[in-house]
PDB file of C-alpha atoms in Angstrom:
ATOM      1  CA  UNK A 195      60.353   0.994  29.837  1.00 54.00           C
ATOM      2  CA  UNK A 196      60.827   3.968  32.207  1.00 71.00           C
ATOM      3  CA  UNK A 197      58.482   6.947  32.413  1.00 75.00           C
ATOM      4  CA  UNK A 198      60.749   9.194  30.342  1.00 77.00           C
ATOM      5  CA  UNK A 199      60.868   6.667  27.515  1.00 83.00           C
ATOM      6  CA  UNK A 200      57.096   6.266  27.652  1.00 83.00           C
ATOM      7  CA  UNK A 201      56.749  10.036  27.447  1.00 81.00           C
ATOM      8  CA  UNK A 202      58.929  10.211  24.324  1.00 80.00           C
ATOM      9  CA  UNK A 203      57.024   7.322  22.750  1.00 84.00           C
ATOM     10  CA  UNK A 204      53.713   8.999  23.492  1.00 85.00           C
ATOM     11  CA  UNK A 205      54.890  12.294  21.980  1.00 81.00           C
ATOM     12  CA  UNK A 206      56.093  10.625  18.806  1.00 80.00           C
ATOM     13  CA  UNK A 207      52.866   8.649  18.450  1.00 85.00           C
ATOM     14  CA  UNK A 208      50.568  11.598  19.156  1.00 85.00           C
ATOM     15  CA  UNK A 209      52.308  14.171  16.947  1.00 82.00           C
ATOM     16  CA  UNK A 210      50.645  13.268  13.608  1.00 83.00           C
ATOM     17  CA  UNK A 211      47.209  13.109  15.232  1.00 87.00           C
ATOM     18  CA  UNK A 212      47.796  16.520  16.833  1.00 86.00           C
ATOM     19  CA  UNK A 213      48.722  17.899  13.439  1.00 83.00           C
ATOM     20  CA  UNK A 214      45.435  16.682  11.974  1.00 87.00           C
ATOM     21  CA  UNK A 215      43.539  18.021  14.977  1.00 90.00           C
ATOM     22  CA  UNK A 216      45.231  21.418  14.523  1.00 88.00           C
ATOM     23  CA  UNK A 217      44.127  21.550  10.891  1.00 87.00           C
ATOM     24  CA  UNK A 218      40.574  20.614  11.863  1.00 92.00           C
ATOM     25  CA  UNK A 219      40.487  23.238  14.597  1.00 93.00           C
ATOM     26  CA  UNK A 220      41.710  25.967  12.258  1.00 90.00           C
ATOM     27  CA  UNK A 221      39.272  24.854   9.579  1.00 92.00           C
ATOM     28  CA  UNK A 222      36.312  24.871  11.937  1.00 94.00           C
ATOM     29  CA  UNK A 223      37.226  28.298  13.298  1.00 92.00           C
ATOM     30  CA  UNK A 224      37.669  29.644   9.770  1.00 93.00           C
ATOM     31  CA  UNK A 225      34.290  28.352   8.628  1.00 94.00           C
ATOM     32  CA  UNK A 226      32.524  29.730  11.694  1.00 92.00           C
ATOM     33  CA  UNK A 227      34.064  33.184  11.185  1.00 92.00           C
ATOM     34  CA  UNK A 228      33.985  33.582   7.406  1.00 93.00           C
ATOM     35  CA  UNK A 229      30.971  31.591   6.261  1.00 91.00           C
ATOM     36  CA  UNK A 230      27.789  33.508   6.959  1.00 85.00           C
ATOM     37  CA  UNK A 231      24.329  31.979   6.922  1.00 85.00           C
ATOM     38  CA  UNK A 232      25.299  28.490   8.070  1.00 88.00           C
ATOM     39  CA  UNK A 233      22.371  26.208   8.650  1.00 90.00           C
ATOM     40  CA  UNK A 234      21.769  25.151  12.263  1.00 90.00           C
ATOM     41  CA  UNK A 235      22.975  21.662  11.457  1.00 92.00           C
ATOM     42  CA  UNK A 236      26.282  22.786   9.949  1.00 93.00           C
ATOM     43  CA  UNK A 237      26.783  25.369  12.674  1.00 92.00           C
ATOM     44  CA  UNK A 238      26.377  22.668  15.303  1.00 94.00           C
ATOM     45  CA  UNK A 239      28.716  20.340  13.391  1.00 95.00           C
ATOM     46  CA  UNK A 240      31.574  22.862  13.254  1.00 94.00           C
ATOM     47  CA  UNK A 241      31.046  23.773  16.903  1.00 94.00           C
ATOM     48  CA  UNK A 242      31.409  20.090  17.782  1.00 95.00           C
ATOM     49  CA  UNK A 243      34.592  19.865  15.682  1.00 95.00           C
ATOM     50  CA  UNK A 244      36.004  22.842  17.548  1.00 94.00           C
ATOM     51  CA  UNK A 245      35.160  21.427  20.972  1.00 94.00           C
ATOM     52  CA  UNK A 246      36.393  17.891  20.174  1.00 95.00           C
ATOM     53  CA  UNK A 247      39.737  19.033  18.740  1.00 95.00           C
ATOM     54  CA  UNK A 248      40.294  21.442  21.619  1.00 94.00           C
ATOM     55  CA  UNK A 249      39.478  18.621  24.017  1.00 94.00           C
ATOM     56  CA  UNK A 250      42.035  16.415  22.246  1.00 93.00           C
ATOM     57  CA  UNK A 251      44.731  19.050  22.851  1.00 93.00           C
ATOM     58  CA  UNK A 252      43.864  19.173  26.538  1.00 94.00           C
ATOM     59  CA  UNK A 253      43.806  15.382  26.939  1.00 93.00           C
ATOM     60  CA  UNK A 254      47.155  15.025  25.161  1.00 92.00           C
ATOM     61  CA  UNK A 255      48.795  17.642  27.360  1.00 92.00           C
ATOM     62  CA  UNK A 256      47.432  16.050  30.556  1.00 93.00           C
ATOM     63  CA  UNK A 257      48.639  12.618  29.375  1.00 91.00           C
ATOM     64  CA  UNK A 258      52.171  13.962  28.929  1.00 90.00           C
ATOM     65  CA  UNK A 259      51.953  15.630  32.316  1.00 90.00           C
ATOM     66  CA  UNK A 260      50.988  12.333  33.959  1.00 89.00           C
ATOM     67  CA  UNK A 261      53.779  10.437  32.150  1.00 87.00           C
ATOM     68  CA  UNK A 262      56.509  12.873  33.181  1.00 87.00           C
ATOM     69  CA  UNK A 263      58.854  12.080  36.070  1.00 84.00           C
ATOM     70  CA  UNK A 264      58.760  15.587  37.538  1.00 83.00           C
ATOM     71  CA  UNK A 265      55.468  17.306  36.830  1.00 86.00           C
ATOM     72  CA  UNK A 266      56.495  20.687  38.203  1.00 88.00           C
ATOM     73  CA  UNK A 267      59.578  20.632  35.993  1.00 86.00           C
ATOM     74  CA  UNK A 268      57.428  19.592  33.039  1.00 87.00           C
ATOM     75  CA  UNK A 269      55.106  22.580  33.532  1.00 88.00           C
ATOM     76  CA  UNK A 270      58.024  24.990  33.928  1.00 88.00           C
ATOM     77  CA  UNK A 271      59.994  23.762  30.926  1.00 84.00           C
ATOM     78  CA  UNK A 272      57.014  23.062  28.665  1.00 83.00           C
ATOM     79  CA  UNK A 273      55.263  26.379  29.229  1.00 84.00           C
ATOM     80  CA  UNK A 274      54.815  26.840  25.485  1.00 81.00           C
ATOM     81  CA  UNK A 275      52.865  23.583  25.284  1.00 86.00           C
ATOM     82  CA  UNK A 276      50.530  24.877  27.988  1.00 88.00           C
ATOM     83  CA  UNK A 277      49.984  28.150  26.126  1.00 87.00           C
ATOM     84  CA  UNK A 278      49.136  26.482  22.823  1.00 87.00           C
ATOM     85  CA  UNK A 279      46.807  24.086  24.650  1.00 90.00           C
ATOM     86  CA  UNK A 280      44.858  26.945  26.225  1.00 89.00           C
ATOM     87  CA  UNK A 281      44.989  29.002  22.980  1.00 86.00           C
ATOM     88  CA  UNK A 282      44.956  26.481  20.113  1.00 87.00           C
ATOM     89  CA  UNK A 283      45.257  29.208  17.441  1.00 84.00           C
ATOM     90  CA  UNK A 284      48.846  29.664  18.661  1.00 83.00           C
ATOM     91  CA  UNK A 285      49.874  26.055  17.976  1.00 79.00           C
ATOM     92  CA  UNK A 286      52.206  27.079  15.109  1.00 73.00           C
ATOM     93  CA  UNK A 287      54.424  28.582  17.797  1.00 73.00           C
ATOM     94  CA  UNK A 288      55.761  25.104  18.565  1.00 68.00           C
ATOM     95  CA  UNK A 289      58.392  25.984  15.969  1.00 60.00           C
ATOM     96  CA  UNK A 290      60.197  27.669  18.882  1.00 58.00           C
ATOM     97  CA  UNK A 291      61.126  24.227  20.209  1.00 59.00           C
ATOM     98  CA  UNK A 292      62.828  23.359  16.939  1.00 52.00           C
ATOM     99  CA  UNK A 293      64.694  26.677  16.925  1.00 52.00           C
ATOM    100  CA  UNK A 294      65.971  26.115  20.451  1.00 54.00           C
ATOM    101  CA  UNK A 295      67.237  22.638  19.547  1.00 52.00           C
ATOM    102  CA  UNK A 296      69.031  24.058  16.521  1.00 53.00           C
ATOM    103  CA  UNK A 297      70.683  26.754  18.649  1.00 51.00           C
ATOM    104  CA  UNK A 298      72.291  24.071  20.826  1.00 53.00           C
ATOM    105  CA  UNK A 299      74.073  22.541  17.816  1.00 51.00           C
ATOM    106  CA  UNK A 300      76.999  24.901  17.244  1.00 49.00           C
ATOM    107  CA  UNK A 301      79.711  22.452  16.273  1.00 49.00           C
ATOM    108  CA  UNK A 302      79.337  22.705  12.477  1.00 50.00           C
ATOM    109  CA  UNK A 303      77.457  25.015  10.143  1.00 44.00           C
ATOM    110  CA  UNK A 304      74.256  23.199   9.204  1.00 51.00           C
ATOM    111  CA  UNK A 305      72.656  25.178   6.436  1.00 50.00           C
ATOM    112  CA  UNK A 306      70.027  22.503   5.789  1.00 58.00           C
ATOM    113  CA  UNK A 307      68.761  22.571   9.365  1.00 62.00           C
ATOM    114  CA  UNK A 308      68.956  26.347   9.698  1.00 65.00           C
ATOM    115  CA  UNK A 309      67.292  26.875   6.341  1.00 69.00           C
ATOM    116  CA  UNK A 310      64.556  24.535   7.522  1.00 68.00           C
ATOM    117  CA  UNK A 311      64.074  26.643  10.653  1.00 67.00           C
ATOM    118  CA  UNK A 312      63.783  29.766   8.504  1.00 71.00           C
ATOM    119  CA  UNK A 313      61.256  28.057   6.268  1.00 73.00           C
ATOM    120  CA  UNK A 314      59.268  26.871   9.272  1.00 73.00           C
ATOM    121  CA  UNK A 315      59.390  30.366  10.791  1.00 74.00           C
ATOM    122  CA  UNK A 316      57.993  31.756   7.547  1.00 76.00           C
ATOM    123  CA  UNK A 317      55.204  29.192   7.536  1.00 79.00           C
ATOM    124  CA  UNK A 318      54.533  29.917  11.204  1.00 81.00           C
ATOM    125  CA  UNK A 319      54.233  33.620  10.405  1.00 81.00           C
ATOM    126  CA  UNK A 320      51.667  32.886   7.690  1.00 84.00           C
ATOM    127  CA  UNK A 321      49.587  30.642   9.942  1.00 85.00           C
ATOM    128  CA  UNK A 322      49.714  33.037  12.882  1.00 87.00           C
ATOM    129  CA  UNK A 323      48.887  35.969  10.634  1.00 89.00           C
ATOM    130  CA  UNK A 324      45.904  34.078   9.246  1.00 91.00           C
ATOM    131  CA  UNK A 325      44.712  33.095  12.715  1.00 91.00           C
ATOM    132  CA  UNK A 326      45.116  36.655  14.007  1.00 91.00           C
ATOM    133  CA  UNK A 327      43.207  37.965  10.993  1.00 93.00           C
ATOM    134  CA  UNK A 328      40.317  35.650  11.781  1.00 93.00           C
ATOM    135  CA  UNK A 329      40.314  36.583  15.465  1.00 92.00           C
ATOM    136  CA  UNK A 330      40.434  40.345  14.829  1.00 94.00           C
ATOM    137  CA  UNK A 331      37.859  40.186  12.045  1.00 94.00           C
ATOM    138  CA  UNK A 332      35.528  38.232  14.315  1.00 92.00           C
ATOM    139  CA  UNK A 333      35.834  40.850  17.062  1.00 92.00           C
ATOM    140  CA  UNK A 334      35.961  44.024  14.953  1.00 93.00           C
ATOM    141  CA  UNK A 335      33.498  43.596  12.085  1.00 90.00           C
ATOM    142  CA  UNK A 336      30.442  44.663  14.094  1.00 88.00           C
ATOM    143  CA  UNK A 337      32.141  46.941  16.610  1.00 90.00           C
ATOM    144  CA  UNK A 338      31.173  50.658  16.688  1.00 90.00           C
ATOM    145  CA  UNK A 339      33.706  52.974  15.011  1.00 88.00           C
ATOM    146  CA  UNK A 340      35.782  50.007  13.778  1.00 89.00           C
ATOM    147  CA  UNK A 341      37.827  50.428  10.597  1.00 90.00           C
ATOM    148  CA  UNK A 342      38.405  46.698  10.107  1.00 92.00           C
ATOM    149  CA  UNK A 343      35.159  45.730   8.392  1.00 90.00           C
ATOM    150  CA  UNK A 344      36.224  43.016   5.929  1.00 92.00           C
ATOM    151  CA  UNK A 345      38.502  39.997   6.132  1.00 94.00           C
ATOM    152  CA  UNK A 346      40.803  41.727   3.642  1.00 93.00           C
ATOM    153  CA  UNK A 347      41.175  44.631   6.083  1.00 93.00           C
ATOM    154  CA  UNK A 348      42.055  42.142   8.812  1.00 94.00           C
ATOM    155  CA  UNK A 349      44.686  40.418   6.629  1.00 94.00           C
ATOM    156  CA  UNK A 350      46.260  43.777   5.770  1.00 93.00           C
ATOM    157  CA  UNK A 351      46.322  44.719   9.460  1.00 93.00           C
ATOM    158  CA  UNK A 352      47.901  41.389  10.425  1.00 91.00           C
ATOM    159  CA  UNK A 353      50.589  41.655   7.737  1.00 89.00           C
ATOM    160  CA  UNK A 354      51.604  45.177   8.758  1.00 88.00           C
ATOM    161  CA  UNK A 355      51.567  44.242  12.457  1.00 88.00           C
ATOM    162  CA  UNK A 356      53.434  40.949  12.104  1.00 84.00           C
ATOM    163  CA  UNK A 357      56.214  42.645  10.149  1.00 80.00           C
ATOM    164  CA  UNK A 358      56.278  45.488  12.723  1.00 76.00           C
ATOM    165  CA  UNK A 359      55.534  47.999   9.930  1.00 79.00           C
ATOM    166  CA  UNK A 360      52.381  49.396  11.485  1.00 75.00           C
ATOM    167  CA  UNK A 361      50.948  51.776   8.901  1.00 81.00           C
ATOM    168  CA  UNK A 362      48.133  52.742  11.258  1.00 79.00           C
ATOM    169  CA  UNK A 363      45.412  52.830   8.623  1.00 84.00           C
ATOM    170  CA  UNK A 364      43.710  49.750  10.141  1.00 87.00           C
ATOM    171  CA  UNK A 365      43.665  49.421  13.923  1.00 89.00           C
ATOM    172  CA  UNK A 366      41.524  47.348  16.293  1.00 92.00           C
ATOM    173  CA  UNK A 367      39.201  49.232  18.640  1.00 92.00           C
ATOM    174  CA  UNK A 368      37.883  46.385  20.808  1.00 93.00           C
ATOM    175  CA  UNK A 369      39.664  45.129  23.897  1.00 92.00           C
ATOM    176  CA  UNK A 370      40.220  41.595  22.569  1.00 91.00           C
ATOM    177  CA  UNK A 371      41.323  42.966  19.221  1.00 91.00           C
ATOM    178  CA  UNK A 372      43.969  45.130  20.843  1.00 91.00           C
ATOM    179  CA  UNK A 373      45.201  42.251  22.992  1.00 91.00           C
ATOM    180  CA  UNK A 374      45.542  40.175  19.824  1.00 91.00           C
ATOM    181  CA  UNK A 375      47.458  43.046  18.244  1.00 90.00           C
ATOM    182  CA  UNK A 376      49.900  43.308  21.140  1.00 89.00           C
ATOM    183  CA  UNK A 377      50.542  39.554  21.026  1.00 88.00           C
ATOM    184  CA  UNK A 378      51.090  39.658  17.281  1.00 88.00           C
ATOM    185  CA  UNK A 379      53.623  42.487  17.652  1.00 87.00           C
ATOM    186  CA  UNK A 380      55.760  40.480  20.079  1.00 85.00           C
ATOM    187  CA  UNK A 381      55.453  37.322  18.000  1.00 82.00           C
ATOM    188  CA  UNK A 382      56.454  39.210  14.862  1.00 80.00           C
ATOM    189  CA  UNK A 383      59.622  40.456  16.538  1.00 79.00           C
ATOM    190  CA  UNK A 384      60.411  36.957  17.822  1.00 77.00           C
ATOM    191  CA  UNK A 385      59.890  35.248  14.449  1.00 76.00           C
ATOM    192  CA  UNK A 386      61.899  37.826  12.506  1.00 72.00           C
ATOM    193  CA  UNK A 387      64.611  37.513  15.133  1.00 73.00           C
ATOM    194  CA  UNK A 388      64.658  33.724  14.765  1.00 71.00           C
ATOM    195  CA  UNK A 389      65.155  33.961  11.009  1.00 71.00           C
ATOM    196  CA  UNK A 390      67.818  36.664  11.148  1.00 73.00           C
ATOM    197  CA  UNK A 391      69.565  35.012  14.086  1.00 72.00           C
ATOM    198  CA  UNK A 392      69.694  31.596  12.430  1.00 70.00           C
ATOM    199  CA  UNK A 393      71.092  32.950   9.194  1.00 72.00           C
ATOM    200  CA  UNK A 394      73.606  35.216  10.943  1.00 74.00           C
ATOM    201  CA  UNK A 395      74.743  32.353  13.182  1.00 71.00           C
ATOM    202  CA  UNK A 396      75.401  30.124  10.197  1.00 70.00           C
ATOM    203  CA  UNK A 397      77.284  32.871   8.328  1.00 73.00           C
ATOM    204  CA  UNK A 398      79.504  33.717  11.320  1.00 74.00           C
ATOM    205  CA  UNK A 399      80.474  30.109  11.920  1.00 70.00           C
ATOM    206  CA  UNK A 400      81.090  29.616   8.226  1.00 69.00           C
ATOM    207  CA  UNK A 401      83.360  32.644   7.996  1.00 72.00           C
ATOM    208  CA  UNK A 402      85.205  31.544  11.164  1.00 73.00           C
ATOM    209  CA  UNK A 403      85.903  28.105   9.726  1.00 70.00           C
ATOM    210  CA  UNK A 404      87.118  29.561   6.448  1.00 69.00           C
ATOM    211  CA  UNK A 405      89.396  31.941   8.371  1.00 67.00           C
ATOM    212  CA  UNK A 406      90.900  29.078  10.347  1.00 65.00           C
ATOM    213  CA  UNK A 407      91.630  27.110   7.183  1.00 63.00           C
TER     214      UNK A 407
END
């Protein structure tokens, strides 16, 4: 078995475990942000869960890097994997890989696949919005002059930012909160573009085929 085949086998084997680790990481971060008054024992437990799952992401990425034939090419072409390894709250962005694979298949209209991409993009938006709400709430709730004081405020802010509506009634005032906001704006545009682009692409190819017949 060559290195490329071993890499594919490793990725297929590790994927379900990474999914579980992602859920555990999000759960631990959610508990640490939203649950106040944790006992020292539970606080330590969830911190350990966070560290262990994050460590699993790093180990898995390094293993794939070692198994690749061209490591520089791997880093350049798998830049998204590196980002979601460094920032695990962004792991739902791996949907981009699926969207790119779908875009290469232009021979026939595939509503099932494109509808799946749109559904995944919607789910990705929900997960990213939830993660951004947690991050901003964690940074803003005790900041001076902040107007995001509750988790509900943070969810409202994330929804208006992710959809590029931007009402302006809830805005982050801390540095990290604003960086999160900028990232969420760009991701919102990208996700909406993926959905609209996928549906438009399918419609255009469908109309073209009907015109030819």
